[in-house]
Short mmCIF file of C-alpha atoms in Angstrom, two decimals:
data_model
loop_
_atom_site.label_atom_id
_atom_site.label_comp_id
_atom_site.label_asym_id
_atom_site.label_seq_id
_atom_site.Cartn_x
_atom_site.Cartn_y
_atom_site.Cartn_z
CA PRO A 205 70.73 90.71 105.39
CA VAL A 206 73.46 93.12 107.00
CA ASN A 207 72.38 95.79 109.44
CA TYR A 208 75.51 99.26 109.68
CA VAL A 209 77.46 99.46 112.49
CA ARG A 210 80.60 102.30 113.25
CA PRO A 211 83.66 100.06 112.28
CA PRO A 212 85.79 98.96 116.06
CA GLY A 213 87.47 101.47 116.88
CA LEU A 214 86.45 104.15 114.86
CA ARG A 215 85.75 107.52 116.55
CA PRO A 216 83.90 110.37 113.71
CA GLU A 217 86.28 113.38 113.70
CA GLN A 218 84.37 116.64 115.33
CA LEU A 219 84.03 119.73 113.57
CA ASN A 220 86.09 122.83 114.76
CA SER A 221 84.41 125.59 112.93
CA ALA A 222 82.53 127.99 113.72
CA ASN A 223 79.61 127.54 111.44
CA PHE A 224 79.44 124.48 113.40
CA ALA A 225 77.66 123.45 117.27
CA ALA A 226 80.06 122.64 119.13
CA ASN A 227 78.56 119.34 119.18
CA ALA A 228 78.46 118.71 115.37
CA PHE A 229 80.47 115.33 114.07
CA GLN A 230 81.79 114.53 110.51
CA ASN A 231 80.24 112.18 108.96
CA GLU A 232 81.84 108.78 107.51
CA ARG A 233 83.11 108.53 104.04
CA SER A 234 81.75 105.18 103.27
CA LEU A 235 81.11 103.33 99.65
CA SER A 236 78.92 100.13 99.13
CA LEU A 237 79.88 97.92 95.76
CA LEU A 238 76.78 95.57 94.26
CA VAL A 239 78.88 93.47 91.75
CA GLU A 240 77.21 91.46 89.80
CA ASP A 241 78.50 88.52 87.25
CA LEU A 242 82.04 89.65 88.01
CA GLY A 243 84.34 86.76 86.17
CA VAL A 244 87.80 85.44 87.31
CA ASP A 245 90.55 88.09 86.59
CA THR A 246 88.15 90.57 86.01
CA MET A 247 88.61 94.02 87.55
CA LYS A 248 85.55 96.59 88.30
CA GLY A 249 86.28 99.71 90.24
CA VAL A 250 85.73 103.77 91.04
CA PHE A 251 87.99 106.25 90.69
CA LYS A 252 88.35 109.48 91.08
CA THR A 253 91.02 112.26 89.87
CA LEU A 254 93.69 114.28 91.50
CA ASP A 255 96.61 115.97 91.87
CA LEU A 256 98.39 115.09 95.11
CA ASP A 257 101.95 114.50 96.78
CA MET A 258 101.65 111.58 98.53
CA ARG A 259 105.55 111.65 99.65
CA PHE A 260 104.70 112.56 102.90
CA PHE A 261 102.00 110.31 103.82
CA ASP A 262 103.21 107.04 105.44
CA SER A 263 100.18 105.06 104.86
CA LEU A 264 96.86 104.05 103.88
CA GLU A 265 93.60 102.64 106.34
CA MET A 266 90.35 101.50 105.42
CA PHE A 267 88.25 99.26 106.51
CA ILE A 268 86.46 96.51 105.34
CA HIS A 269 83.29 94.28 104.83
CA ALA A 270 82.27 91.62 102.72
CA GLU A 271 79.01 90.15 101.60
CA ARG A 272 77.99 86.81 100.30
CA ILE A 273 74.60 86.78 98.46
CA PRO A 274 73.41 83.57 98.87
CA GLU A 275 69.98 83.71 97.10
CA LEU A 276 72.46 84.19 94.04
CA ASP A 277 76.15 83.40 94.27
CA PHE A 278 75.87 80.34 96.73
CA ASP A 279 79.83 79.01 96.00
CA VAL A 280 81.43 82.08 97.16
CA GLU A 281 83.65 81.30 99.33
CA ASP A 282 86.18 83.29 102.26
CA GLU A 283 89.94 84.37 99.35
CA ASP A 284 87.97 84.39 96.19
CA VAL A 285 87.88 87.73 95.56
CA SER A 286 89.77 90.76 96.86
CA VAL A 287 90.04 94.34 97.54
CA PHE A 288 92.61 96.95 95.52
CA ILE A 289 94.17 100.06 95.63
CA ARG A 290 95.53 101.07 92.58
CA LEU A 291 97.38 104.83 92.29
CA GLY A 292 99.96 106.36 90.09
CA SER A 293 99.19 108.46 86.79
CA ASP A 294 97.14 106.81 85.37
CA PHE A 295 95.23 103.11 85.43
CA GLU A 296 97.31 102.01 82.51
CA ASN A 297 101.10 101.97 82.44
CA ASN A 298 102.18 104.15 85.00
CA PHE A 299 100.74 102.76 88.66
CA TYR A 300 100.93 101.56 91.76
CA GLU A 301 98.89 98.49 92.99
CA TYR A 302 97.75 96.94 96.53
CA GLU A 303 95.58 93.41 96.70
CA ILE A 304 94.01 92.06 99.69
CA PRO A 305 91.81 88.86 99.88
CA LEU A 306 88.45 88.87 101.12
CA THR A 307 87.07 87.61 104.26
CA PHE A 308 82.98 87.06 104.06
CA THR A 309 80.85 88.05 107.06
CA ASP A 310 79.27 84.75 108.79
CA LEU A 311 75.54 85.77 107.97
CA GLU A 312 75.07 82.46 110.88
CA VAL A 313 76.65 83.69 113.28
CA MET A 314 74.90 87.63 113.09
CA SER A 315 71.71 86.03 113.20
CA GLY A 316 72.11 84.90 116.41
CA LEU A 317 74.12 88.06 118.08
CA ASP A 318 71.75 91.12 119.51
CA VAL A 319 72.45 93.97 118.80
CA SER A 320 70.52 95.88 121.89
CA ARG A 321 73.41 94.29 124.27
CA PRO A 322 76.21 96.40 124.72
CA ASP A 323 79.00 93.08 124.12
CA GLU A 324 77.21 91.55 121.19
CA LEU A 325 76.62 94.70 119.80
CA GLU A 326 81.09 94.16 119.76
CA GLU A 327 80.77 91.21 118.28
CA TYR A 328 78.41 92.07 115.64
CA ALA A 329 80.83 95.35 114.26
CA GLU A 330 83.70 92.65 114.91
CA GLU A 331 81.82 90.34 112.47
CA VAL A 332 80.70 92.97 110.07
CA TRP A 333 84.12 93.99 109.69
CA ARG A 334 86.34 91.03 109.87
CA GLN A 335 90.12 91.86 110.64
CA GLU A 336 90.97 89.65 108.26
CA ASN A 337 89.52 92.53 105.67
CA TYR A 338 91.65 95.35 106.97
CA MET A 339 94.01 97.12 105.11
CA ARG A 340 96.63 98.81 106.19
CA PHE A 341 100.02 99.55 103.52
CA LEU A 342 103.23 101.72 104.48
CA LEU A 343 103.76 103.87 100.96
CA LYS A 344 107.57 103.83 101.88
CA ASP A 345 106.66 99.64 100.66
CA PHE A 346 106.49 101.45 97.36
CA ILE A 347 109.28 102.94 96.46
CA THR A 348 111.60 99.76 97.53
CA LEU A 349 108.90 98.03 95.27
CA LYS A 350 110.40 100.02 92.59
CA LYS A 351 113.64 99.71 93.54
CA ASN A 352 113.91 96.51 93.79
CA ARG A 353 112.21 95.60 90.23
CA ASN A 354 114.70 98.27 88.40
CA GLU A 355 117.82 96.22 89.87
CA GLN A 356 116.03 93.19 88.46
CA ASP A 357 116.46 94.93 85.55
CA PHE A 358 112.69 93.62 85.22
CA PRO A 359 110.10 95.44 82.32
CA LEU A 360 108.71 98.73 82.57
CA ASN A 361 105.89 97.83 80.86
CA GLN A 362 105.15 94.71 82.46
CA ILE A 363 103.07 94.20 86.08
CA TYR A 364 105.94 93.57 88.08
CA GLU A 365 104.71 92.31 91.73
CA GLU A 366 106.30 91.01 95.18
CA VAL A 367 104.93 90.34 98.94
CA VAL A 368 106.48 92.59 101.56
CA ASP A 369 105.20 91.12 104.54
CA GLU A 370 105.85 87.23 104.89
CA SER A 371 103.46 87.13 107.77
CA GLN A 372 100.89 88.36 105.15
CA PRO A 373 101.66 86.38 102.25
CA ASP A 374 98.52 86.99 100.43
CA ARG A 375 98.56 90.39 100.23
CA VAL A 376 99.96 92.16 96.81
CA TYR A 377 102.18 94.71 95.99
CA ARG A 378 102.23 95.61 92.48
CA THR A 379 104.05 98.21 90.40
CA LYS A 380 104.08 99.11 86.85
CA GLY A 381 105.77 101.74 84.46
CA ASN A 382 106.96 104.80 85.94
CA PRO A 383 104.12 106.29 88.99
CA ASN A 384 105.85 109.04 90.86
CA LEU A 385 104.14 109.41 95.18
CA GLY A 386 104.58 112.71 94.15
CA LEU A 387 102.37 113.04 91.63
CA VAL A 388 99.77 111.14 91.98
CA LYS A 389 96.59 111.70 89.36
CA ALA A 390 94.34 109.12 90.16
CA MET A 391 93.16 107.07 92.13
CA MET A 392 91.08 103.68 91.81
CA VAL A 393 89.52 101.21 94.79
CA GLY A 394 87.91 98.16 93.43
CA VAL A 395 87.43 94.42 93.41
CA VAL A 396 88.38 91.87 91.44
CA ASN A 397 87.78 87.67 91.20
CA ARG A 398 90.85 85.21 92.16
CA ASP A 399 88.58 81.73 91.91
CA TYR A 400 90.61 79.72 89.87
CA GLU A 401 89.82 77.16 91.06
CA LYS A 402 86.33 77.13 91.18
CA LYS A 403 86.70 79.46 87.47
CA SER A 404 83.24 80.79 88.40
CA ASN A 405 82.33 84.01 87.98
CA HIS A 406 80.61 85.70 91.78
CA ARG A 407 78.16 87.85 93.10
CA PHE A 408 78.87 90.15 96.23
CA GLU A 409 78.30 92.80 98.64
CA VAL A 410 81.69 95.42 99.99
CA TRP A 411 81.47 98.38 101.66
CA LEU A 412 84.62 100.31 101.78
CA ASN A 413 85.02 102.75 104.57
CA GLU A 414 87.08 105.73 106.44
CA LEU A 415 89.91 105.68 103.79
CA ARG A 416 92.84 106.85 105.53
CA ASP A 417 96.50 107.84 106.22
#
């Protein structure tokens, strides 16, 4: 039901190479996940193996779109499901993780917009890429998180979590084991069901766009 539109404020990078025309632009990097029958506290995602030193990265950012599929799931609500990003030497014992709850695009609002009008196209893009879903976090906060955990003698084989920014109490940092930002071997992005009230399985679609530093 929702047509793709570029996230607000995103400008494609121009390719600077003798092999490309002067006006050639790099394609956006995006991923679409159609999620079916996701149980409570169940995580699903995609991963990439790396060999990356992230100590010189300041932050990670990503645009996220969340869309209901009314004919398949009529009761999924805002913040029932979340997107997470996990990075470390592995996904089970040594990792950092950041999670944000999702706000769904309002399909009724979308149906009333005329994208041929510039002002309504902008409103359309803002509804597709809800500001509540914009992910940005500082990598140095992972180091602080790990330091706080170690000072408390919290068990390394258990997941430790904190809310770093009190103005965003629903955005959670986690760590387990002894991850090292200088030796990142794998990264995963995915979704998790946090519907503890209704305890329902959910079906929905998510777009992850332009993960960058």
